[in-house]
Every structure is written in structure tokens, then in C-alpha cells.
Coordinates of C-alpha atoms in Angstrom, one line a residue:
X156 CA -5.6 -4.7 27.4
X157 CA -5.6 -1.3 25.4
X158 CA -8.0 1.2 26.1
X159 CA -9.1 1.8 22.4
X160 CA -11.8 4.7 23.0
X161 CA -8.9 6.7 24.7
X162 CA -6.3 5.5 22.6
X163 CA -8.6 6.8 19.4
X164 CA -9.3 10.0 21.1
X165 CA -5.3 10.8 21.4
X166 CA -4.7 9.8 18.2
X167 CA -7.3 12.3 17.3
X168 CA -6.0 14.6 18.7
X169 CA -2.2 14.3 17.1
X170 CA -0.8 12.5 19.7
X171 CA 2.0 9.8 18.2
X172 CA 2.3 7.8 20.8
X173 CA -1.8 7.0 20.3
X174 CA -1.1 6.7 17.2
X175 CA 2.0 4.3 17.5
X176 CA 0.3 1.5 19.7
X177 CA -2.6 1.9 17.7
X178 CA -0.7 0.2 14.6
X179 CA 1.2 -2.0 16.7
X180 CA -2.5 -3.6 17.7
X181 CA -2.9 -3.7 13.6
X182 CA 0.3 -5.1 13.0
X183 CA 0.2 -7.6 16.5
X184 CA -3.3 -9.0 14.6
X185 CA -4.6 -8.4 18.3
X186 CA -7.8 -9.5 19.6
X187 CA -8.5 -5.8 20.0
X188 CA -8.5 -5.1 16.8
X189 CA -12.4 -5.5 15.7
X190 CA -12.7 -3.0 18.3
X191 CA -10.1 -0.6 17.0
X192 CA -11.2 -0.7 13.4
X193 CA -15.0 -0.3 14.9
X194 CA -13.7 2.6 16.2
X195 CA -12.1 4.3 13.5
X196 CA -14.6 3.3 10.6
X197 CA -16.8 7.0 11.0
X198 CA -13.6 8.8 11.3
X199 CA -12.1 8.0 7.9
X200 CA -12.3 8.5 4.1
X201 CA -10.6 12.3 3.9
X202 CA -6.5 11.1 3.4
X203 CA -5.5 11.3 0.1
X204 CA -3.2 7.9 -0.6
X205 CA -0.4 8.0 -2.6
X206 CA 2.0 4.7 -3.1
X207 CA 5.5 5.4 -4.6
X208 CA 7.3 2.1 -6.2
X209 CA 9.9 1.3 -8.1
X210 CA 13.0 -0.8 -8.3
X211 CA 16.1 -1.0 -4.8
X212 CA 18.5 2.3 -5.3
X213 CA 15.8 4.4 -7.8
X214 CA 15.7 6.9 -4.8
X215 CA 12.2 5.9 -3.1
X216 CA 12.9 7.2 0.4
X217 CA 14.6 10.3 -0.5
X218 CA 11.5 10.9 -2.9
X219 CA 9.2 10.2 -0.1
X220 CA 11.1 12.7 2.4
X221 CA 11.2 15.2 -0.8
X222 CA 7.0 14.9 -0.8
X223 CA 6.8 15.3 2.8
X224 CA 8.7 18.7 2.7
X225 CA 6.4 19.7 -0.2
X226 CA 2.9 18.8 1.6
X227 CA 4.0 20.4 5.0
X228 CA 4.8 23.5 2.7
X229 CA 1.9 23.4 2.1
X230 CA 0.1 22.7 5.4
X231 CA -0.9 19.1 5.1
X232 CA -0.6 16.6 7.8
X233 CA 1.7 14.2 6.3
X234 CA 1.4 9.9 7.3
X235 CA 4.2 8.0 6.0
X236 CA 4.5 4.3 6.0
X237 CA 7.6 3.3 4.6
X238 CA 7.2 -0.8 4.1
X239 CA 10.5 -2.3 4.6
X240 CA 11.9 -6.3 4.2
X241 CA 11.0 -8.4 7.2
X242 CA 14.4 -9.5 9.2
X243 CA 14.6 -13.4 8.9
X244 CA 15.1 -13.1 12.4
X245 CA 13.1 -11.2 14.3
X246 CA 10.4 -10.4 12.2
X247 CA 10.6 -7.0 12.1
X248 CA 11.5 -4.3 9.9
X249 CA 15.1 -4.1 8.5
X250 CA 15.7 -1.2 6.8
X251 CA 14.1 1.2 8.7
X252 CA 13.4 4.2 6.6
X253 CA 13.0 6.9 9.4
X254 CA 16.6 7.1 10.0
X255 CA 16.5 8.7 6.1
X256 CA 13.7 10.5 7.0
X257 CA 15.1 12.2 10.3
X258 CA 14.5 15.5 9.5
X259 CA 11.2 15.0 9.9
X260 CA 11.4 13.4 13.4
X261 CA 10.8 16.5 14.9
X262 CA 7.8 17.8 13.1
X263 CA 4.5 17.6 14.9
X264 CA 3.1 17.2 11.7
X265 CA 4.3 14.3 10.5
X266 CA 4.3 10.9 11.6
X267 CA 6.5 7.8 9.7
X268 CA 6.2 4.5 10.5
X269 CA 8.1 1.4 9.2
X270 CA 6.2 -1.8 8.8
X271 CA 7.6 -4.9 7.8
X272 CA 6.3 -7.3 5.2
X273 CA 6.5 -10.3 7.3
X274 CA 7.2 -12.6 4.2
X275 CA 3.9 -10.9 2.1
X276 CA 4.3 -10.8 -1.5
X277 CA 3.6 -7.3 -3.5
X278 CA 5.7 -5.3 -1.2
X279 CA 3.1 -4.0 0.9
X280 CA 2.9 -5.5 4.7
X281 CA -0.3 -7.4 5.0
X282 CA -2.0 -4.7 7.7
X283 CA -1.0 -2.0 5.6
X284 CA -4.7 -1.2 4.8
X285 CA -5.9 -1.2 8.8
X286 CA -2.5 0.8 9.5
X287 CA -3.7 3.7 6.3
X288 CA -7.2 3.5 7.9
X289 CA -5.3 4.4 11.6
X290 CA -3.0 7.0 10.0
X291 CA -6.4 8.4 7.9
X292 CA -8.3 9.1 11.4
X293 CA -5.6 10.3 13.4
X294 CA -6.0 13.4 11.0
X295 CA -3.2 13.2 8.0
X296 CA -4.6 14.8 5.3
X297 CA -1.8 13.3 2.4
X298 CA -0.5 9.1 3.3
X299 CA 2.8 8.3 1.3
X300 CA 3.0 4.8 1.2
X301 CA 6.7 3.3 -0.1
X302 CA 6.8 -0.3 -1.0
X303 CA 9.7 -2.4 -0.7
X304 CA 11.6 -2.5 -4.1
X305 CA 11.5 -6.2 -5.0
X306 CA 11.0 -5.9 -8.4
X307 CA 7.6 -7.6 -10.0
X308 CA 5.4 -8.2 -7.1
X309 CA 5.7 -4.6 -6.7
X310 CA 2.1 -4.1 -8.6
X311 CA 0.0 -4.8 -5.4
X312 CA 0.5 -1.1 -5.0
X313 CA -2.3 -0.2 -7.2
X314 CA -4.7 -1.5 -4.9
X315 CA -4.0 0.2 -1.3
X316 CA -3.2 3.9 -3.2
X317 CA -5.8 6.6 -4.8
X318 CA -2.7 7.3 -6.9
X319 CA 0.7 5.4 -7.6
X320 CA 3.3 6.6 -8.4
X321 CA 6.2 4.7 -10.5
X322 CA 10.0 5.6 -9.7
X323 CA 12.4 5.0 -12.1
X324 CA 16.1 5.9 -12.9
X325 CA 18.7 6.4 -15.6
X326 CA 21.8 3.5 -16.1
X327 CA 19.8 0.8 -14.6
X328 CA 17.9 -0.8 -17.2
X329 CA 14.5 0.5 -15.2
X330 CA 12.2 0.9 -18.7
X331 CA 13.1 -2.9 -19.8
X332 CA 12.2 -3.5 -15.9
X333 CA 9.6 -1.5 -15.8
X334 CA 8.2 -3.8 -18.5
X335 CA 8.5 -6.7 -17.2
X336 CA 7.0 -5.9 -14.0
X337 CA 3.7 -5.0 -15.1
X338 CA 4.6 -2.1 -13.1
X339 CA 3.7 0.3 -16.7
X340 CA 0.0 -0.7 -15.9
X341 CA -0.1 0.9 -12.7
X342 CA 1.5 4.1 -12.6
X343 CA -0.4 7.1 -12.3
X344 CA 2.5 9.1 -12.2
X345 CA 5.9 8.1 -13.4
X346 CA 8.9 9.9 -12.0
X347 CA 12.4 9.3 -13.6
X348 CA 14.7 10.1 -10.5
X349 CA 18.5 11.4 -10.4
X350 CA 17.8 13.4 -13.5
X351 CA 21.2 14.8 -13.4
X352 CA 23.1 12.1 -14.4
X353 CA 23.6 11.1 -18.4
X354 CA 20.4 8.9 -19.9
X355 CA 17.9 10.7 -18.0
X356 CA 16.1 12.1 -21.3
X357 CA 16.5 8.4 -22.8
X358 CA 15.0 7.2 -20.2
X359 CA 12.0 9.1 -20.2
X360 CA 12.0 8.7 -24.0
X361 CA 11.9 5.3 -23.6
X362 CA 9.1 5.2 -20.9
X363 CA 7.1 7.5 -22.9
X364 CA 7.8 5.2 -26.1
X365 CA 6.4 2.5 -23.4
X366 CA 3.0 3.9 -22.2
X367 CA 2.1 5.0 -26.0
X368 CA 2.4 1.2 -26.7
X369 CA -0.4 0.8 -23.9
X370 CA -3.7 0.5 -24.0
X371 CA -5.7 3.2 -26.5
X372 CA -6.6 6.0 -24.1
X373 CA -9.5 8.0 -24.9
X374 CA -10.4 11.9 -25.4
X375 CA -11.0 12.3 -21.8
X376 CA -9.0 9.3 -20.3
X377 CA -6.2 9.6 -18.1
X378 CA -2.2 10.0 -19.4
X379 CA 0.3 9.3 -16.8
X380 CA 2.8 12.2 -17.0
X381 CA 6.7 11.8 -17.0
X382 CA 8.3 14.1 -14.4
X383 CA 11.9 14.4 -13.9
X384 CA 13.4 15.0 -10.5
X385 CA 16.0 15.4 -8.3
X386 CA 15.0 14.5 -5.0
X387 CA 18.3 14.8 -3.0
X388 CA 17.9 18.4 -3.8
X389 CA 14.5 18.7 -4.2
X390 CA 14.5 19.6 -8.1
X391 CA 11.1 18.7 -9.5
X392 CA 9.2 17.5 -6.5
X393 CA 6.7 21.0 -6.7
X394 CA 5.7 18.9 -10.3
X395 CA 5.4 15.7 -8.6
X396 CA 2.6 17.3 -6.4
X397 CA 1.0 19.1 -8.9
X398 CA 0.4 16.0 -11.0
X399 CA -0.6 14.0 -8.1
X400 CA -3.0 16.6 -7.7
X401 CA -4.4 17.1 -11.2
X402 CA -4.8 13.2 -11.0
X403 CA -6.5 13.5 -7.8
X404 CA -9.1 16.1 -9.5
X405 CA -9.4 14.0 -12.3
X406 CA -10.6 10.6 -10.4
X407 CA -13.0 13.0 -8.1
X408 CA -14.4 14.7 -11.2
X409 CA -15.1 11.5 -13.3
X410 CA -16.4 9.3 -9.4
X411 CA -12.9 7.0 -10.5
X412 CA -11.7 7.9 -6.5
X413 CA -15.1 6.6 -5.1
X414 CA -14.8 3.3 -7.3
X415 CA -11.0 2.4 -6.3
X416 CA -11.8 3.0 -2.7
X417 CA -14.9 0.6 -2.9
X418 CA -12.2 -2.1 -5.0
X419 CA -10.0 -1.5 -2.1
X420 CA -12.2 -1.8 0.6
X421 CA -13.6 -5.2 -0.9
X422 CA -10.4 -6.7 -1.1
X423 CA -9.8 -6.1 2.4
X424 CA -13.1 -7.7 3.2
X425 CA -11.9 -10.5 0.8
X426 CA -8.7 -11.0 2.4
X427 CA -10.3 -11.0 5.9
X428 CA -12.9 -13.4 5.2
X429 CA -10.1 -15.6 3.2
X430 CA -7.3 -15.6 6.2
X431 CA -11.1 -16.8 8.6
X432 CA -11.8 -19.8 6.3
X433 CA -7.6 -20.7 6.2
X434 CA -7.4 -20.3 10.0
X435 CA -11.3 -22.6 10.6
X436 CA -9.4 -25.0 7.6
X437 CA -5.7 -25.1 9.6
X438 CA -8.0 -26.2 12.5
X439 CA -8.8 -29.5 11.0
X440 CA -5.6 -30.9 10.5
X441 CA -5.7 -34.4 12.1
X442 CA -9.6 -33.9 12.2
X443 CA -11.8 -37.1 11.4
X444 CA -13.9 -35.4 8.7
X445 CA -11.0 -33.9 7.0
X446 CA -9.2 -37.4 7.0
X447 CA -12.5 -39.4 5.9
X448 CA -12.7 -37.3 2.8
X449 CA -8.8 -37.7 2.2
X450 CA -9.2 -41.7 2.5
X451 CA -12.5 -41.2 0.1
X452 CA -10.7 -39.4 -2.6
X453 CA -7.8 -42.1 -2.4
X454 CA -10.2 -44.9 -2.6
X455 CA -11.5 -43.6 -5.7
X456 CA -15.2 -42.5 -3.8
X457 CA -14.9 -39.0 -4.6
X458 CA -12.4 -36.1 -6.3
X459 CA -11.0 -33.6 -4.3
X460 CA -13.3 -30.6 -5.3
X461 CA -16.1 -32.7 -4.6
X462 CA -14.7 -33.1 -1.2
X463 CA -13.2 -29.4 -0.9
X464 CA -17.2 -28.3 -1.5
X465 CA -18.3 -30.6 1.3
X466 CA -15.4 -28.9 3.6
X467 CA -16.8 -25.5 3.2
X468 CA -20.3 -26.5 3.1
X469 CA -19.4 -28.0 6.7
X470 CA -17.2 -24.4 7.8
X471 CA -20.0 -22.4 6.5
X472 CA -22.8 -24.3 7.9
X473 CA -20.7 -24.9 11.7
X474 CA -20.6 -28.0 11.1

């Protein structure tokens, strides 16, 4: 068994290692973890969280190495989780985005973590939101999180980040994409990647063209700016963070960062309570009460959300 009060003071205090095991409880759905999250609840709330999506080969990691170099510039703590494809085997992540984040290996300042998705649609692993919460107390001022680039389940996103920001790039049909993802209703930011090869302008005409066709915006309502980069050399990433940070004034100004962290916080509680009621439900299999309503619903006696109201009136009640 962990020793979560020291553990949480060593992450505290910078130490990775703390910080390391502290995640694998999250991501090991250990027993411990009620007593971790306990633990962590009065020291969190001051990372900023930024998602960055977009379709495989649009440049996401490189971006995401880009941002890191910008923030510890300018003295931020930096947390990155980089969500990666679950191996079929194993379980575990496949890509493994720290190898193209190496240079940051070294800085003290920094910590990156891959997670895999485990099989969970929207491209963000299922603990993702206890592993922010870790990376949030352990001090890191700024948390990149990059999604897995699967395409249109990519919008869950929007719900784990203060801001999202939307990668795209020129030749590969990304603005039709973009469109049929849903993904033009999330972006905060929208970043057209690889800027020095031919369409780049089109491409952000075409995206702009895109979000006019969006909802009406009012006087003081937010536009997501188009900012064109390239983030093997770093051209453009200084804009990236100053629109992630005019956003970021923006929500605190108008209370819009108080009420996405209170959405986000009550999906997690939704998604907690949820996976209790699925695990108490899994339990019944081969359970008489669970096969008498089956044989009443085949008999005609009742339909099945009669008998799915009597189920959870029975969970609820302990029965």
C-alpha cells in the first residue's frame, strides 16, 4: 500500500517520481484512490488547462513540445499529458509521445506523461481528469493535454480543457474534416500548422469562411482566432500563447472559467456515480431478481423500463 500523505507531499514539492506513482494509482483505478483525490482536493484549482486536437500527422506533439518551450520561457511549470492509443496487447500506451518530447526530459520543470486510452472513446483516457487534478497540485501552473487524433470523437476535449485548441493543416482536407467532426464547435483557438507549405492561406481562408457560418456571436462574445505556425521551428508559437491567454482573460473576466470548471467537475461526478451503478448492475448477472424481472417482461407481466426502474429502485435503496 502507497503512502498517499507522503507521496502528496513529494509531489508538492516537485518530485516526479511522487508524482509518477501518484497517476499510476489514478490510472490502476486503485483502492487508494478516494484517499489520493481526498488528498489533493484543497490543493487544486490554479493550472491553467489547455487541450490541443486535431487530426493523425497535423503536428500535435511537436506543437505541444513548441508550447512547453514557450511557458518555461516564460517561467511556468509546465504538465503534459500526451493521450496516446491503447496497445491491443498490453494495454498500455503505444505511441509514447515523450520520446518526441525528449528535450524536455531533463528539465525540472516539466513533467510529461503518456496515458493510454484503454479503448475510451473521445480521445482522452478515462482518468484523465484525476491525472490533471494530480499534475494541478504537484504545482504546474500551465497542463497541455494532447488527444489522440482519431478523427470525430475527438470533441470530448472541450470538456477536460479551460481552453482547446484545434490543429489543422494544409493538403489534407482538415477544413472539410474539421466540419464533419464537430470539432469547429469547440475550438477556442485554431492553429493551421506547417504554414510553410503551399494551401496554408486557403486553409485558413476556408476555416475562417467556416466559423463565420457558426453561430451569431455577439458584441462582446468570443472569436476563435486563426494562427498560423510552424512548430518544428517554432514560428508562431509566441501567438499561440498570447491568444490562449487573451482567451484565458476573457473567460475570467466574464466568470465563463468558473462555469466550465463546475461543468467539468460534474461530469466527473456523473461519470463516477455512472461506472458505481454499472459495476452494483454487472453484479447481478445470474442474480434471482434480475432474472425474475427478465422472465416477467417475457411473459408479457411488465416492459423493461418498468423493470429497469424497479432495478435501481432496489440498487439505490440496498436492496
Amino acid at each position: 500500500m502507497a503512502d498517499v500523505p507522503t507521496l502528496v507531499e513529494q509531489a508538492r514539492a516537485g518530485r516526479p517520481r511522487a508524482v509518477a506513482r501518484l497517476i499510476s494509482l489514478v490510472e490502476g483505478a486503485s483502492p487508494q484512490l478516494r484517499e489520493v483525490m481526498a488528498a489533493l482536493a484543497p490543493l487544486t484549482g490554479g493550472a491553467y488547462v489547455v487541450g490541443l486536437t486535431g487530426s493523425p500527422g497535423v503536428g500535435k506533439s511537436t506543437s505541444t513540445s513548441a508550447l512547453v518551450t514557450a511557458y518555461r520561457k516564460r517561467g511556468k511549470r509546465v504538465g503534459v499529458l500526451a493521450v496516446d492509443p491503447s496497445s491491443p496487447f498490453s494495454g498500455g500506451a503505444l505511441l509514447g509521445d515523450r520520446v518526441r518530447m525528449s528535450e524536455h526530459a531533463s528539465d525540472p520543470g516539466v513533467y510529461i506523461r503518456s496515458m493510454a486510452t484503454r479503448g475510451h472513446l473521445g480521445g482522452l483516457a478515462w482518468a484523465a481528469p484525476q491525472a490533471i487534478r494530480v499534475l494541478d497540485a504537484a504545482g504546474c501552473e500551465v497542463i497541455l493535454v494532447e488527444t489522440v487524433g482519431v478523427g470525430q470523437s475527438e470533441v470530448e476535449i472541450a470538456a477536460q480543457a479551460d481552453t482547446s485548441v484545434v490543429l489543422l493543416a494544409p493538403g489534407m482536407g482538415d477544413g472539410i474534416q474539421a466540419a464533419k467532426a464537430g470539432i469547429l464547435e469547440i475550438g477556442d483557438v485554431y492553429v493551421v500548422n506547417k504554414a510553410d507549405r503551399d494551401g496554408a492561406d486557403a486553409t485558413a481562408r476556408e476555416l475562417n469562411h467556416m466559423l463565420g457560418l457558426g453561430e451569431a456571436r455577439g458584441p462582446g462574445d468570443w472569436r476563435p482566432p486563426i494562427v498560423k505556425t510552424v512548430a518544428a521551428r517554432g514560428e508562431g508559437i509566441d501567438e499561440v500563447v498570447e491568444a490562449l491567454e487573451k482567451h484565458r482573460a476573457w473567460m475570467e473576466e466574464r466568470g465563463v472559467l468558473a462555469d466550465r470548471r463546475r461543468h467539468r467537475a460534474a461530469l466527473e461526478v456523473e461519470h463516477i456515480a455512472v461506472t458505481a451503478l454499472r459495476q452494483r448492475i454487472g453484479d447481478l448477472h445470474g442474480d434471482r431478481r434480475l432474472d425474475a424481472l427478465a422472465e416477467r417482461i417475457v411473459s408479457g407481466g411488465t416492459d423493461p423500463y418498468t423493470a429497469a426502474d424497479e432495478l435501481i429502485e432496489g440498487l439505490t435503496n440496498g436492496g
